[in-house]
Amino acid sequence: DSGVTQTPKHLITATGQRVTLRCSPRSGDLSVYWYQQSLDQGLQFLIQYYNGEERAKGNILERFSAQQFPDLHSELNLSSLELGDSALYFCASSASGGEGGTDTQYFGPGTRLTVL
Amino acid sequence: ILNVEQSPQSLHVQEGDSTNFTCSFPSSNFYALHWYRWETAKSPEALFVMTLNGDEKKKGRISATLNTKEGYSYLYIKGSQPEDSATYLCAFSMYSGGGADGLTFGKGTHLIIQP
């Protein structure tokens, strides 16, 4: 158990809908990262937040947004969902993130999103 | 677009044998190289973070080396055991002026240890 929690574990929804995925980092970790794992794709970095502020951005679609709250939990919002958004979404956390590339990242169990 | 290549894609090894696999990454603006182990139905588990050329890290029977000048890292498993069966991912971060970007992952080497 990494100490990172994600809810829900599974989510099934329809095209055009909007969903919110939630992540609580390990106690004391300031950075949260979101990744997407689609079929036949490697883990794709979406976005990083550090102590409430956006720190780095990857291949995140404009239909997706994220935020990190004062208690350091994070939410990933996915809107106008398409079939191709079906994937496993992971959250990871690390202690700092000011130099995020060198921090060990601890992954949560993931949320499996299915868009029908 | 950064490319992180891992080879081989999959590997079958007899229990007790040693094995190794490769991660290739861009050598310019290197920041860090991460190795993860990902077992089925679990989340990726961090093995090593390596930053310096010539770095060698070890955790039990698993070790890794890093060559930043030529852009590759090797992961070694000595005396493979069935519990080593997993997908091994490497991930690369690059310095981009304002700090490091997020990790770019390879597609992994799927290792199966046969008893």
PDB file of C-alpha atoms in Angstrom:
ATOM      1  CA  ASP A   1       0.000   0.000   0.000  1.00  0.00           C
ATOM      2  CA  SER A   2       1.585   3.249  -1.194  1.00  0.00           C
ATOM      3  CA  GLY A   3      -0.513   5.508   1.026  1.00  0.00           C
ATOM      4  CA  VAL A   4      -2.062   7.252  -1.983  1.00  0.00           C
ATOM      5  CA  THR A   5      -5.832   6.803  -2.247  1.00  0.00           C
ATOM      6  CA  GLN A   6      -8.047   7.269  -5.278  1.00  0.00           C
ATOM      7  CA  THR A   7     -11.807   7.208  -5.616  1.00  0.00           C
ATOM      8  CA  PRO A   8     -13.806   5.835  -7.215  1.00  0.00           C
ATOM      9  CA  LYS A   9     -12.123   2.577  -8.193  1.00  0.00           C
ATOM     10  CA  HIS A  10     -14.374   2.123 -11.224  1.00  0.00           C
ATOM     11  CA  LEU A  11     -16.537   4.553 -13.124  1.00  0.00           C
ATOM     12  CA  ILE A  12     -18.847   3.824 -16.033  1.00  0.00           C
ATOM     13  CA  THR A  13     -20.455   6.722 -17.843  1.00  0.00           C
ATOM     14  CA  ALA A  14     -21.774   7.793 -21.226  1.00  0.00           C
ATOM     15  CA  THR A  15     -20.275   9.929 -23.965  1.00  0.00           C
ATOM     16  CA  GLY A  16     -20.741  13.645 -23.436  1.00  0.00           C
ATOM     17  CA  GLN A  17     -20.831  13.361 -19.661  1.00  0.00           C
ATOM     18  CA  ARG A  18     -18.526  14.875 -17.067  1.00  0.00           C
ATOM     19  CA  VAL A  19     -16.800  13.027 -14.222  1.00  0.00           C
ATOM     20  CA  THR A  20     -14.520  13.897 -11.326  1.00  0.00           C
ATOM     21  CA  LEU A  21     -11.736  11.654 -10.082  1.00  0.00           C
ATOM     22  CA  ARG A  22     -10.344  12.211  -6.626  1.00  0.00           C
ATOM     23  CA  CYS A  23      -6.884  11.619  -5.180  1.00  0.00           C
ATOM     24  CA  SER A  24      -5.486  11.948  -1.668  1.00  0.00           C
ATOM     25  CA  PRO A  25      -1.684  12.008  -1.524  1.00  0.00           C
ATOM     26  CA  ARG A  26       0.501  10.310   1.061  1.00  0.00           C
ATOM     27  CA  SER A  27       0.629  12.147   4.348  1.00  0.00           C
ATOM     28  CA  GLY A  28       3.128  14.988   4.057  1.00  0.00           C
ATOM     29  CA  ASP A  29       3.505  14.856   0.265  1.00  0.00           C
ATOM     30  CA  LEU A  30       3.058  18.209  -1.448  1.00  0.00           C
ATOM     31  CA  SER A  31       2.989  17.147  -5.103  1.00  0.00           C
ATOM     32  CA  VAL A  32       0.272  15.304  -6.969  1.00  0.00           C
ATOM     33  CA  TYR A  33       0.643  13.966 -10.507  1.00  0.00           C
ATOM     34  CA  TRP A  34      -2.032  12.588 -12.826  1.00  0.00           C
ATOM     35  CA  TYR A  35      -1.346   9.941 -15.460  1.00  0.00           C
ATOM     36  CA  GLN A  36      -3.490   8.202 -18.065  1.00  0.00           C
ATOM     37  CA  GLN A  37      -2.991   4.609 -19.163  1.00  0.00           C
ATOM     38  CA  SER A  38      -4.937   3.813 -22.346  1.00  0.00           C
ATOM     39  CA  LEU A  39      -5.023   0.509 -24.176  1.00  0.00           C
ATOM     40  CA  ASP A  40      -1.702  -0.066 -25.969  1.00  0.00           C
ATOM     41  CA  GLN A  41      -0.279   3.181 -24.636  1.00  0.00           C
ATOM     42  CA  GLY A  42       2.306   3.685 -21.947  1.00  0.00           C
ATOM     43  CA  LEU A  43       1.574   5.810 -18.925  1.00  0.00           C
ATOM     44  CA  GLN A  44       1.004   9.356 -20.179  1.00  0.00           C
ATOM     45  CA  PHE A  45       1.731  12.277 -17.884  1.00  0.00           C
ATOM     46  CA  LEU A  46      -1.172  14.713 -17.714  1.00  0.00           C
ATOM     47  CA  ILE A  47      -0.444  17.333 -15.079  1.00  0.00           C
ATOM     48  CA  GLN A  48       1.362  18.021 -11.797  1.00  0.00           C
ATOM     49  CA  TYR A  49       0.305  20.201  -8.872  1.00  0.00           C
ATOM     50  CA  TYR A  50       2.660  21.298  -6.123  1.00  0.00           C
ATOM     51  CA  ASN A  51       1.271  22.755  -2.912  1.00  0.00           C
ATOM     52  CA  GLY A  52      -1.869  23.966  -4.635  1.00  0.00           C
ATOM     53  CA  GLU A  53      -0.320  25.370  -7.796  1.00  0.00           C
ATOM     54  CA  GLU A  54       0.076  23.896 -11.254  1.00  0.00           C
ATOM     55  CA  ARG A  55       3.722  22.866 -11.637  1.00  0.00           C
ATOM     56  CA  ALA A  56       4.031  21.024 -14.946  1.00  0.00           C
ATOM     57  CA  LYS A  57       1.719  20.163 -17.787  1.00  0.00           C
ATOM     58  CA  GLY A  58       1.867  17.192 -20.115  1.00  0.00           C
ATOM     59  CA  ASN A  59      -0.501  15.884 -22.764  1.00  0.00           C
ATOM     60  CA  ILE A  60      -3.665  17.017 -21.027  1.00  0.00           C
ATOM     61  CA  LEU A  61      -6.641  17.727 -23.269  1.00  0.00           C
ATOM     62  CA  GLU A  62      -8.477  21.042 -22.987  1.00  0.00           C
ATOM     63  CA  ARG A  63     -11.586  19.076 -21.933  1.00  0.00           C
ATOM     64  CA  PHE A  64      -9.672  17.925 -18.853  1.00  0.00           C
ATOM     65  CA  SER A  65      -8.769  20.063 -15.863  1.00  0.00           C
ATOM     66  CA  ALA A  66      -7.368  19.507 -12.416  1.00  0.00           C
ATOM     67  CA  GLN A  67      -6.889  21.312  -9.148  1.00  0.00           C
ATOM     68  CA  GLN A  68      -5.252  20.756  -5.799  1.00  0.00           C
ATOM     69  CA  PHE A  69      -7.047  21.932  -2.693  1.00  0.00           C
ATOM     70  CA  PRO A  70      -5.622  23.441   0.540  1.00  0.00           C
ATOM     71  CA  ASP A  71      -5.734  20.017   2.213  1.00  0.00           C
ATOM     72  CA  LEU A  72      -3.581  18.818  -0.737  1.00  0.00           C
ATOM     73  CA  HIS A  73      -6.087  16.386  -2.189  1.00  0.00           C
ATOM     74  CA  SER A  74      -6.539  16.726  -5.928  1.00  0.00           C
ATOM     75  CA  GLU A  75      -9.372  16.284  -8.382  1.00  0.00           C
ATOM     76  CA  LEU A  76      -9.187  15.565 -12.100  1.00  0.00           C
ATOM     77  CA  ASN A  77     -12.242  16.724 -14.030  1.00  0.00           C
ATOM     78  CA  LEU A  78     -12.986  15.128 -17.385  1.00  0.00           C
ATOM     79  CA  SER A  79     -15.764  16.683 -19.479  1.00  0.00           C
ATOM     80  CA  SER A  80     -17.486  16.059 -22.821  1.00  0.00           C
ATOM     81  CA  LEU A  81     -16.289  12.497 -22.514  1.00  0.00           C
ATOM     82  CA  GLU A  82     -15.487  10.489 -25.632  1.00  0.00           C
ATOM     83  CA  LEU A  83     -15.072   6.749 -26.111  1.00  0.00           C
ATOM     84  CA  GLY A  84     -11.327   7.268 -26.407  1.00  0.00           C
ATOM     85  CA  ASP A  85     -11.154   8.662 -22.874  1.00  0.00           C
ATOM     86  CA  SER A  86     -11.727   5.177 -21.495  1.00  0.00           C
ATOM     87  CA  ALA A  87      -8.557   4.414 -19.582  1.00  0.00           C
ATOM     88  CA  LEU A  88      -6.965   3.780 -16.226  1.00  0.00           C
ATOM     89  CA  TYR A  89      -6.213   7.079 -14.493  1.00  0.00           C
ATOM     90  CA  PHE A  90      -3.471   7.073 -11.894  1.00  0.00           C
ATOM     91  CA  CYS A  91      -2.609   9.640  -9.338  1.00  0.00           C
ATOM     92  CA  ALA A  92       0.864   9.731  -7.804  1.00  0.00           C
ATOM     93  CA  SER A  93       2.356  11.850  -5.055  1.00  0.00           C
ATOM     94  CA  SER A  94       5.843  12.885  -4.027  1.00  0.00           C
ATOM     95  CA  ALA A  95       7.372  14.659  -1.097  1.00  0.00           C
ATOM     96  CA  SER A  96       8.367  17.888  -2.794  1.00  0.00           C
ATOM     97  CA  GLY A  97       8.006  18.582  -6.472  1.00  0.00           C
ATOM     98  CA  GLY A  98      10.022  21.716  -6.725  1.00  0.00           C
ATOM     99  CA  GLU A  99      12.458  19.392  -8.426  1.00  0.00           C
ATOM    100  CA  GLY A 100       9.806  16.890  -9.356  1.00  0.00           C
ATOM    101  CA  GLY A 101      11.837  14.908 -11.828  1.00  0.00           C
ATOM    102  CA  THR A 102      14.082  13.517  -9.101  1.00  0.00           C
ATOM    103  CA  ASP A 103      11.413  12.721  -6.515  1.00  0.00           C
ATOM    104  CA  THR A 104      10.202   9.177  -6.034  1.00  0.00           C
ATOM    105  CA  GLN A 105       6.574   9.123  -7.089  1.00  0.00           C
ATOM    106  CA  TYR A 106       4.166   6.859  -5.190  1.00  0.00           C
ATOM    107  CA  PHE A 107       1.215   5.655  -7.213  1.00  0.00           C
ATOM    108  CA  GLY A 108      -2.355   5.147  -6.097  1.00  0.00           C
ATOM    109  CA  PRO A 109      -4.482   2.152  -7.138  1.00  0.00           C
ATOM    110  CA  GLY A 110      -6.020   3.985 -10.083  1.00  0.00           C
ATOM    111  CA  THR A 111      -9.541   4.725 -11.310  1.00  0.00           C
ATOM    112  CA  ARG A 112     -10.755   2.717 -14.268  1.00  0.00           C
ATOM    113  CA  LEU A 113     -13.000   4.890 -16.432  1.00  0.00           C
ATOM    114  CA  THR A 114     -15.230   3.294 -19.035  1.00  0.00           C
ATOM    115  CA  VAL A 115     -17.079   5.576 -21.449  1.00  0.00           C
ATOM    116  CA  LEU A 116     -19.955   3.870 -23.299  1.00  0.00           C
TER     117      LEU A 116
ATOM    118  CA  ILE B   1       8.160  14.345 -28.612  1.00  0.00           C
ATOM    119  CA  LEU B   2      10.350  12.396 -26.215  1.00  0.00           C
ATOM    120  CA  ASN B   3      10.832   8.712 -26.886  1.00  0.00           C
ATOM    121  CA  VAL B   4      11.657   6.265 -24.161  1.00  0.00           C
ATOM    122  CA  GLU B   5      12.248   2.825 -25.614  1.00  0.00           C
ATOM    123  CA  GLN B   6      12.377  -0.374 -23.625  1.00  0.00           C
ATOM    124  CA  SER B   7      13.577  -3.723 -24.868  1.00  0.00           C
ATOM    125  CA  PRO B   8      12.711  -6.441 -25.062  1.00  0.00           C
ATOM    126  CA  GLN B   9       8.935  -5.975 -24.964  1.00  0.00           C
ATOM    127  CA  SER B  10       8.559  -9.310 -23.147  1.00  0.00           C
ATOM    128  CA  LEU B  11      10.863 -11.883 -21.681  1.00  0.00           C
ATOM    129  CA  HIS B  12      10.449 -15.439 -20.395  1.00  0.00           C
ATOM    130  CA  VAL B  13      13.132 -16.540 -17.939  1.00  0.00           C
ATOM    131  CA  GLN B  14      13.652 -19.750 -16.009  1.00  0.00           C
ATOM    132  CA  GLU B  15      13.521 -19.512 -12.228  1.00  0.00           C
ATOM    133  CA  GLY B  16      17.035 -19.085 -10.873  1.00  0.00           C
ATOM    134  CA  ASP B  17      18.430 -17.500 -14.049  1.00  0.00           C
ATOM    135  CA  SER B  18      19.633 -13.918 -14.142  1.00  0.00           C
ATOM    136  CA  THR B  19      18.318 -11.446 -16.672  1.00  0.00           C
ATOM    137  CA  ASN B  20      18.588  -7.852 -17.773  1.00  0.00           C
ATOM    138  CA  PHE B  21      16.744  -5.395 -19.970  1.00  0.00           C
ATOM    139  CA  THR B  22      17.300  -1.980 -21.449  1.00  0.00           C
ATOM    140  CA  CYS B  23      15.814   1.481 -21.345  1.00  0.00           C
ATOM    141  CA  SER B  24      16.903   4.044 -23.970  1.00  0.00           C
ATOM    142  CA  PHE B  25      16.140   7.731 -23.596  1.00  0.00           C
ATOM    143  CA  PRO B  26      17.189  11.081 -25.105  1.00  0.00           C
ATOM    144  CA  SER B  27      20.604  12.081 -23.729  1.00  0.00           C
ATOM    145  CA  SER B  28      20.122  15.848 -24.025  1.00  0.00           C
ATOM    146  CA  ASN B  29      18.776  17.871 -21.061  1.00  0.00           C
ATOM    147  CA  PHE B  30      18.710  14.734 -18.928  1.00  0.00           C
ATOM    148  CA  TYR B  31      17.309  15.181 -15.425  1.00  0.00           C
ATOM    149  CA  ALA B  32      16.450  11.782 -13.939  1.00  0.00           C
ATOM    150  CA  LEU B  33      15.692   8.172 -14.820  1.00  0.00           C
ATOM    151  CA  HIS B  34      13.160   6.177 -12.814  1.00  0.00           C
ATOM    152  CA  TRP B  35      12.513   2.417 -12.703  1.00  0.00           C
ATOM    153  CA  TYR B  36       9.172   1.003 -11.569  1.00  0.00           C
ATOM    154  CA  ARG B  37       7.812  -2.514 -11.117  1.00  0.00           C
ATOM    155  CA  TRP B  38       4.155  -2.978 -12.052  1.00  0.00           C
ATOM    156  CA  GLU B  39       2.420  -6.189 -11.047  1.00  0.00           C
ATOM    157  CA  THR B  40      -0.923  -7.115 -12.543  1.00  0.00           C
ATOM    158  CA  ALA B  41      -3.907  -5.528 -10.743  1.00  0.00           C
ATOM    159  CA  LYS B  42      -1.611  -3.379  -8.614  1.00  0.00           C
ATOM    160  CA  SER B  43      -0.146   0.103  -9.018  1.00  0.00           C
ATOM    161  CA  PRO B  44       3.417   0.855 -10.185  1.00  0.00           C
ATOM    162  CA  GLU B  45       5.948   0.549  -7.380  1.00  0.00           C
ATOM    163  CA  ALA B  46       9.091   2.692  -7.393  1.00  0.00           C
ATOM    164  CA  LEU B  47      12.397   0.808  -7.578  1.00  0.00           C
ATOM    165  CA  PHE B  48      15.066   3.449  -8.278  1.00  0.00           C
ATOM    166  CA  VAL B  49      15.577   7.087  -9.150  1.00  0.00           C
ATOM    167  CA  MET B  50      18.912   7.739 -10.833  1.00  0.00           C
ATOM    168  CA  THR B  51      20.394  11.103 -11.692  1.00  0.00           C
ATOM    169  CA  LEU B  52      24.144  10.876 -12.215  1.00  0.00           C
ATOM    170  CA  ASN B  53      26.059   9.376 -15.108  1.00  0.00           C
ATOM    171  CA  GLY B  54      27.586   6.098 -13.919  1.00  0.00           C
ATOM    172  CA  ASP B  55      25.048   5.741 -11.091  1.00  0.00           C
ATOM    173  CA  GLU B  56      24.473   2.208  -9.881  1.00  0.00           C
ATOM    174  CA  LYS B  57      21.627   1.342  -7.548  1.00  0.00           C
ATOM    175  CA  LYS B  58      20.767  -1.945  -5.853  1.00  0.00           C
ATOM    176  CA  LYS B  59      17.732  -3.280  -4.009  1.00  0.00           C
ATOM    177  CA  GLY B  60      18.040  -6.930  -3.014  1.00  0.00           C
ATOM    178  CA  ARG B  61      18.517  -8.982  -6.193  1.00  0.00           C
ATOM    179  CA  ILE B  62      17.646  -6.063  -8.470  1.00  0.00           C
ATOM    180  CA  SER B  63      20.183  -3.500  -9.620  1.00  0.00           C
ATOM    181  CA  ALA B  64      20.339  -0.762 -12.238  1.00  0.00           C
ATOM    182  CA  THR B  65      23.013   1.231 -14.042  1.00  0.00           C
ATOM    183  CA  LEU B  66      22.828   4.559 -15.846  1.00  0.00           C
ATOM    184  CA  ASN B  67      24.696   6.047 -18.803  1.00  0.00           C
ATOM    185  CA  THR B  68      23.424   9.566 -19.445  1.00  0.00           C
ATOM    186  CA  LYS B  69      25.966  10.370 -22.168  1.00  0.00           C
ATOM    187  CA  GLU B  70      24.718   7.626 -24.456  1.00  0.00           C
ATOM    188  CA  GLY B  71      21.157   7.589 -23.111  1.00  0.00           C
ATOM    189  CA  TYR B  72      20.587   4.136 -21.683  1.00  0.00           C
ATOM    190  CA  SER B  73      19.954   2.319 -18.432  1.00  0.00           C
ATOM    191  CA  TYR B  74      20.060  -1.393 -17.668  1.00  0.00           C
ATOM    192  CA  LEU B  75      18.016  -3.215 -15.071  1.00  0.00           C
ATOM    193  CA  TYR B  76      19.431  -6.513 -13.792  1.00  0.00           C
ATOM    194  CA  ILE B  77      17.674  -9.231 -11.831  1.00  0.00           C
ATOM    195  CA  LYS B  78      19.903 -11.881 -10.278  1.00  0.00           C
ATOM    196  CA  GLY B  79      18.536 -15.366  -9.567  1.00  0.00           C
ATOM    197  CA  SER B  80      14.993 -14.670 -10.814  1.00  0.00           C
ATOM    198  CA  GLN B  81      12.108 -15.807  -8.630  1.00  0.00           C
ATOM    199  CA  PRO B  82       8.418 -16.244  -9.581  1.00  0.00           C
ATOM    200  CA  GLU B  83       7.550 -13.127  -7.544  1.00  0.00           C
ATOM    201  CA  ASP B  84       9.726 -11.083  -9.928  1.00  0.00           C
ATOM    202  CA  SER B  85       7.119 -11.601 -12.659  1.00  0.00           C
ATOM    203  CA  ALA B  86       5.862  -8.119 -13.489  1.00  0.00           C
ATOM    204  CA  THR B  87       6.131  -5.339 -16.033  1.00  0.00           C
ATOM    205  CA  TYR B  88       9.218  -3.178 -15.478  1.00  0.00           C
ATOM    206  CA  LEU B  89       8.799   0.437 -16.526  1.00  0.00           C
ATOM    207  CA  CYS B  90      11.416   3.085 -16.970  1.00  0.00           C
ATOM    208  CA  ALA B  91      10.587   6.770 -17.008  1.00  0.00           C
ATOM    209  CA  PHE B  92      12.653   9.779 -17.979  1.00  0.00           C
ATOM    210  CA  SER B  93      12.463  13.400 -16.934  1.00  0.00           C
ATOM    211  CA  MET B  94      14.047  16.241 -18.812  1.00  0.00           C
ATOM    212  CA  TYR B  95      15.100  19.658 -17.614  1.00  0.00           C
ATOM    213  CA  SER B  96      13.106  22.313 -19.399  1.00  0.00           C
ATOM    214  CA  GLY B  97      14.388  25.586 -18.007  1.00  0.00           C
ATOM    215  CA  GLY B  98      11.728  26.174 -15.381  1.00  0.00           C
ATOM    216  CA  GLY B  99      12.377  22.837 -13.734  1.00  0.00           C
ATOM    217  CA  ALA B 100      11.774  19.223 -14.602  1.00  0.00           C
ATOM    218  CA  ASP B 101       8.783  18.182 -16.632  1.00  0.00           C
ATOM    219  CA  GLY B 102       6.626  15.232 -15.710  1.00  0.00           C
ATOM    220  CA  LEU B 103       7.865  11.718 -16.340  1.00  0.00           C
ATOM    221  CA  THR B 104       7.803  10.180 -19.806  1.00  0.00           C
ATOM    222  CA  PHE B 105       7.319   6.438 -19.494  1.00  0.00           C
ATOM    223  CA  GLY B 106       8.388   3.623 -21.762  1.00  0.00           C
ATOM    224  CA  LYS B 107       5.910   0.861 -22.565  1.00  0.00           C
ATOM    225  CA  GLY B 108       7.694  -1.569 -20.280  1.00  0.00           C
ATOM    226  CA  THR B 109       9.336  -4.986 -20.373  1.00  0.00           C
ATOM    227  CA  HIS B 110       6.915  -7.735 -19.398  1.00  0.00           C
ATOM    228  CA  LEU B 111       8.898 -10.335 -17.448  1.00  0.00           C
ATOM    229  CA  ILE B 112       7.569 -13.840 -16.822  1.00  0.00           C
ATOM    230  CA  ILE B 113       9.527 -16.189 -14.569  1.00  0.00           C
ATOM    231  CA  GLN B 114       8.867 -19.831 -15.324  1.00  0.00           C
ATOM    232  CA  PRO B 115       9.233 -22.278 -12.414  1.00  0.00           C
TER     233      PRO B 115
END
